[in-house]
Coordinates of C-alpha atoms in Angstrom, one line a residue:
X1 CA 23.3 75.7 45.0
X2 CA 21.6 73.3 47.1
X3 CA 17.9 74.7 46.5
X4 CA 18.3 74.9 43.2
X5 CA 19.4 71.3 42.6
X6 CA 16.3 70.3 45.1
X7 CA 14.3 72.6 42.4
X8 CA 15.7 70.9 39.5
X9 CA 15.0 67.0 40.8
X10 CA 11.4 67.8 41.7
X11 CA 10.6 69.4 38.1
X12 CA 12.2 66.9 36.4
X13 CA 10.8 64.0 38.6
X14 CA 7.3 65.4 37.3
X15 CA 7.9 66.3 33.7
X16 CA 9.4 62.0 33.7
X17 CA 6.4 61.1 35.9
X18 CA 3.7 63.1 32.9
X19 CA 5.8 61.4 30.6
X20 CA 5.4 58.2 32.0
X21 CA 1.8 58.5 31.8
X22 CA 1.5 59.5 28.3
X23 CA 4.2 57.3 26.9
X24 CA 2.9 53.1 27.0
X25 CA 6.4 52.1 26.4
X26 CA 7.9 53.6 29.7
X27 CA 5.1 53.2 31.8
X28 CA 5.5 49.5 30.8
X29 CA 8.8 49.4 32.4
X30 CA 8.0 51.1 35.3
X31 CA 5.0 49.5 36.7
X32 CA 5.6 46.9 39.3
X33 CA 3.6 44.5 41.5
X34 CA -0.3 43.5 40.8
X35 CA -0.6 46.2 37.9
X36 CA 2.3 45.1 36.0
X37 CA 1.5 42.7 33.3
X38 CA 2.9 38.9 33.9
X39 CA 4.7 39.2 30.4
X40 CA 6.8 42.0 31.7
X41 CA 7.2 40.2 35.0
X42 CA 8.7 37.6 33.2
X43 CA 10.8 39.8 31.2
X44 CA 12.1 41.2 34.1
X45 CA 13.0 37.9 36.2
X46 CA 15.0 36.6 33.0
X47 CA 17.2 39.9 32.5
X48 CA 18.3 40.3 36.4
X49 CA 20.1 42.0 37.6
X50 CA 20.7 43.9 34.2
X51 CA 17.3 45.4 34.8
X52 CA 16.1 44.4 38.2
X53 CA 18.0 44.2 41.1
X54 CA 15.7 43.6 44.0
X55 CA 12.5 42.1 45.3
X56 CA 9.5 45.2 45.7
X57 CA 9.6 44.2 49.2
X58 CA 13.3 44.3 49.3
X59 CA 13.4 47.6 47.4
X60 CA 10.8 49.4 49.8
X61 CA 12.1 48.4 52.7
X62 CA 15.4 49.8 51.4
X63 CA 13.7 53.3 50.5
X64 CA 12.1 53.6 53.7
X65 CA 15.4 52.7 55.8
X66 CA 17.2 54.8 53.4
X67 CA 14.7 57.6 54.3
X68 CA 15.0 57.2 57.7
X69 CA 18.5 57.4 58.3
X70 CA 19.0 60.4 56.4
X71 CA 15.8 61.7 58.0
X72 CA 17.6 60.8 61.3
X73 CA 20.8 63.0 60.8
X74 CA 19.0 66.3 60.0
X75 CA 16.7 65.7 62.8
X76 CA 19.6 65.4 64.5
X77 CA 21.6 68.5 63.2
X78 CA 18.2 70.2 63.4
X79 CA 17.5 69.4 67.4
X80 CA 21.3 70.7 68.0
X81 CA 21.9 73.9 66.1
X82 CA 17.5 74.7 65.5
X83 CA 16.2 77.1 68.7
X84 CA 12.6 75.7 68.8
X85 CA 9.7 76.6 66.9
X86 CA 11.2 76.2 63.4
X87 CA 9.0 75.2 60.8
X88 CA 11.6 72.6 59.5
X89 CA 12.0 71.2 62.7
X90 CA 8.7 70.6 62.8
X91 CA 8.4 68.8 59.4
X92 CA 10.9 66.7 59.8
X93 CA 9.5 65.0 63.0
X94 CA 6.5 64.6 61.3
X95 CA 8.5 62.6 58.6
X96 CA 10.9 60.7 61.1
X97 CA 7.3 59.0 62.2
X98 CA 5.8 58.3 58.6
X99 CA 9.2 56.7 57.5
X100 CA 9.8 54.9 60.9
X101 CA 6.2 53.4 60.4
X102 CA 6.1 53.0 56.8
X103 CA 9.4 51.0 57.5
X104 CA 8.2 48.9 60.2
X105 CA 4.9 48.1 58.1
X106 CA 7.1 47.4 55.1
X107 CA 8.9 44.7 57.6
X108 CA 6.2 43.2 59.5
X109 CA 2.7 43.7 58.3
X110 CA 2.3 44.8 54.2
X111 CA 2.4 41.6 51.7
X112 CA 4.1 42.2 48.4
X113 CA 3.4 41.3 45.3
X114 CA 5.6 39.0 43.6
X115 CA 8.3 39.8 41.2
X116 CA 11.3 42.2 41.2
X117 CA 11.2 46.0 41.0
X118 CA 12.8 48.0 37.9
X119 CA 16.5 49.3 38.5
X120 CA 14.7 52.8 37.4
X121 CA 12.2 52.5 40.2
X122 CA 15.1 51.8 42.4
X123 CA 17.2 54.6 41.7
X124 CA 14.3 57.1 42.0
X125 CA 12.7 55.6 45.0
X126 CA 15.8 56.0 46.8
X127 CA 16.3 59.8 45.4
X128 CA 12.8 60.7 46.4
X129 CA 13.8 60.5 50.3
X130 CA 17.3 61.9 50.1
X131 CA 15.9 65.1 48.3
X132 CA 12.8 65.2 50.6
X133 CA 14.2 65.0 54.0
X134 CA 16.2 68.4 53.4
X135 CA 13.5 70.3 51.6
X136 CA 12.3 72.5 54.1
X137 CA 15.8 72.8 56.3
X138 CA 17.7 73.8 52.9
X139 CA 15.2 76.7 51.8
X140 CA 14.6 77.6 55.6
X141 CA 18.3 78.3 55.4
X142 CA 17.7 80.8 52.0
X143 CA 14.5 82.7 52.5
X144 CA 13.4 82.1 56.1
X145 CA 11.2 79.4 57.2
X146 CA 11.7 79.7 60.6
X147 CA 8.7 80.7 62.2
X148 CA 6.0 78.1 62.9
X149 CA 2.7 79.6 62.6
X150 CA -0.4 78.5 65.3
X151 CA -2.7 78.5 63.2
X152 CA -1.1 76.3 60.6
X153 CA 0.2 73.7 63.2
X154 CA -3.2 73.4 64.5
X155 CA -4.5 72.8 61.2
X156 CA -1.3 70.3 60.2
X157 CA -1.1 68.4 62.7
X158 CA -4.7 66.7 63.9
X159 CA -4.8 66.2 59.4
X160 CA -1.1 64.4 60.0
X161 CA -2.3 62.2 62.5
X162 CA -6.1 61.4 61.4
X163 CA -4.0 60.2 57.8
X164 CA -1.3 58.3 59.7
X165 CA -4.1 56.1 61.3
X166 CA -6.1 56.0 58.4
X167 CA -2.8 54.7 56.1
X168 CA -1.7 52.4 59.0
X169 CA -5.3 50.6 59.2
X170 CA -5.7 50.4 55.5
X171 CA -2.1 48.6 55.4
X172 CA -3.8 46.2 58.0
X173 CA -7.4 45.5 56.0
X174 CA -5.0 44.6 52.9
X175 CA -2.8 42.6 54.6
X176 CA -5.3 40.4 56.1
X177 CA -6.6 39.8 53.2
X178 CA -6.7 36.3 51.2
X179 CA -4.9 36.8 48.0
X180 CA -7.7 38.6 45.3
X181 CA -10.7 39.1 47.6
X182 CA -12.4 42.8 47.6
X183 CA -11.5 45.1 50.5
X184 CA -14.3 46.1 52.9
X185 CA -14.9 48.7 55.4
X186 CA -14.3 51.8 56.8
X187 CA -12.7 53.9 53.7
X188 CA -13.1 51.2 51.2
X189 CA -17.0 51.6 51.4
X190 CA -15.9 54.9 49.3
X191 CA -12.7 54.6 47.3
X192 CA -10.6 51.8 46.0
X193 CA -6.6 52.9 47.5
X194 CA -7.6 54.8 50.4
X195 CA -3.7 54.5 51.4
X196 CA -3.0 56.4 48.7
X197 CA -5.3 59.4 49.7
X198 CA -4.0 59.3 53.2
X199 CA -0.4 59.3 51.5
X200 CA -1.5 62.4 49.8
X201 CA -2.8 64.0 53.2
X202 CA 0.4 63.5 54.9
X203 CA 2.2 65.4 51.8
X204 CA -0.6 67.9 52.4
X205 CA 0.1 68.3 56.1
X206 CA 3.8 69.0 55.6
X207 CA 2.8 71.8 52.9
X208 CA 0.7 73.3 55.7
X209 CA 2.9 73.0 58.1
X210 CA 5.6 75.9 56.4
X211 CA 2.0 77.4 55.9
X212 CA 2.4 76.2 51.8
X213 CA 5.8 78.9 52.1
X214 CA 8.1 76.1 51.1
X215 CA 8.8 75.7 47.2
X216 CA 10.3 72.3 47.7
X217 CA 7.6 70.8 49.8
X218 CA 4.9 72.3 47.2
X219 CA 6.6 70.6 44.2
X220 CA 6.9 67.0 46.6
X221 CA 3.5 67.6 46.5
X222 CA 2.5 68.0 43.5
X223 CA 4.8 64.9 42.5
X224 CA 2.9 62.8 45.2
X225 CA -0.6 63.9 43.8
X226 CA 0.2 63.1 40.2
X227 CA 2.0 59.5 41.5
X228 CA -1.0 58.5 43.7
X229 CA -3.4 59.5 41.9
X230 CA -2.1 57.2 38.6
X231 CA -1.5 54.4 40.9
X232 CA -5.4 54.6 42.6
X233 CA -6.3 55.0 38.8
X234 CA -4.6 51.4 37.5
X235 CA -5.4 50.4 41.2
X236 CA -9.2 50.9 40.3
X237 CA -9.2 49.4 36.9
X238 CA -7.6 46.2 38.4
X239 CA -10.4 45.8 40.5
X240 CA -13.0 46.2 38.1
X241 CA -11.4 44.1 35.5
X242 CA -10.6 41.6 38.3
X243 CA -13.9 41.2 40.1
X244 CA -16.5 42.8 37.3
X245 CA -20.0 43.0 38.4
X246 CA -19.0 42.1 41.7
X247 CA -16.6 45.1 42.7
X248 CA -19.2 48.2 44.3
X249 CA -20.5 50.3 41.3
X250 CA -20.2 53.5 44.0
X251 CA -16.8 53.0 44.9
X252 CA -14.7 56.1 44.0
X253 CA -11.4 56.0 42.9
X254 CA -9.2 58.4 45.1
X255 CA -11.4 60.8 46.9
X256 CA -15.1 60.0 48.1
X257 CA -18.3 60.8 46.1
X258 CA -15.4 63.2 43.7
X259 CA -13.3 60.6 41.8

């Protein structure tokens, strides 16, 4: 029962993410910080809590401890009753660091935008991490995930890593930043949210990890993909619409040279 409710959230969380994108109205509601427009910001500051409950720093740092604790107690259960070499195992220790970091950045280094988040975003920020911390330990435990491939952890892992660094310096260039300058360097010579594409590679390195054998962690995926890649869209038309002329005409979007 438990793999098919994990199936369920994921498809729906996509089919309401496509919808969000082709319905105005809803993605309206839903978009929060920089991108979201100051009439809706308003809108939601006068109808809290009936609509908005927390700050966007408040409500991240919530989803990432959120993540992390529940991350923590399959780790946990994993590391007592897992003999070693499991694939979930594995995973999950890959996504005890992201959420530990992601957590500790959300405390001490990222700036937020102003304004509250949606009690939508809320709930489904907190979901995300409660159905993505057991994905591979709950379909491990129905078709057999539990060899870990060398090849695949050779693969996985340096692509974990070189993504990790690359998210945790690109959280560093935007916080330094003073408020609406252009970010420079590194990455940024080649795409406007290159957090978001090093989010995506992380995803990528847990699908490759279970060697892409893991229904659950494909559909995360794909959920991840079509999130990010909306966000480095609006992302990238902020810029241009903020700066004009002056933003870099070669800049790509999400992925170098591509789009």
């Amino acid at each position: 029962a438990a793999f098919y409710v994990e199936v369920l959230f994921w498809v729906t969380s996509i089919v309401l993410y496509a919808l969000k994108c082709a319905w105005v109205p809803l993605d309206r509601l839903t978009t929060y910080g920089k991108l979201q427009r100051p009439e809706d910001r308003d809108q939601l500051k006068h109808t809290a809590p009936y609509i908005a409950l927390l700050s966007n720093r408040r409500a991240w740092i919530l989803f990432y401890a959120t993540g992390l604790i529940w991350n923590t107690t399959i780790l946990l259960y994993e590391l007592m009753y897992l003999q070693g070499g499991h694939a979930p195992l594995y995973v999950n220790i890959m996504l005890e660091i992201q959420l530990a970091r992601r957590f500790l950045e959300a405390l001490y280094i990222q700036k937020f935008s102003p304004g509250m988040m949606n009690n939508l975003n809320l709930l489904f920020g907190s979901s995300f991490y409660i159905f993505l911390c057991p994905a591979t330990l709950i379909e491990a435990r129905f078709f057999g995930l539990d060899h870990q491939n060398d090849t695949s952890f050779i693969i996985a892992l340096p692509l974990f890593i070189a993504s990790t660094v690359l998210q945790y310096h690109t959280h560093v260039v935007l916080a330094s930043l003073k408020k609406y300058t252009i970010p420079t360097g590194r990455m940024f010579t080649y795409v406007s949210s290159p957090h978001y594409l090093a989010e995506i590679c992380i995803y990528l390195s847990f699908v490759l990890m279970v060697q892409g054998r893991c229904l659950l962690m494909d559909l995360a995926l794909v959920f991840v993909v079509i999130n990010l890649a909306d966000s480095a869209k609006k992302t990238h038309t902020w810029y241009k619409t903020k700066f004009g002329v002056k933003y870099p005409h070669s800049r790509r979007m999400l992925i170098p040279f591509v789009l």
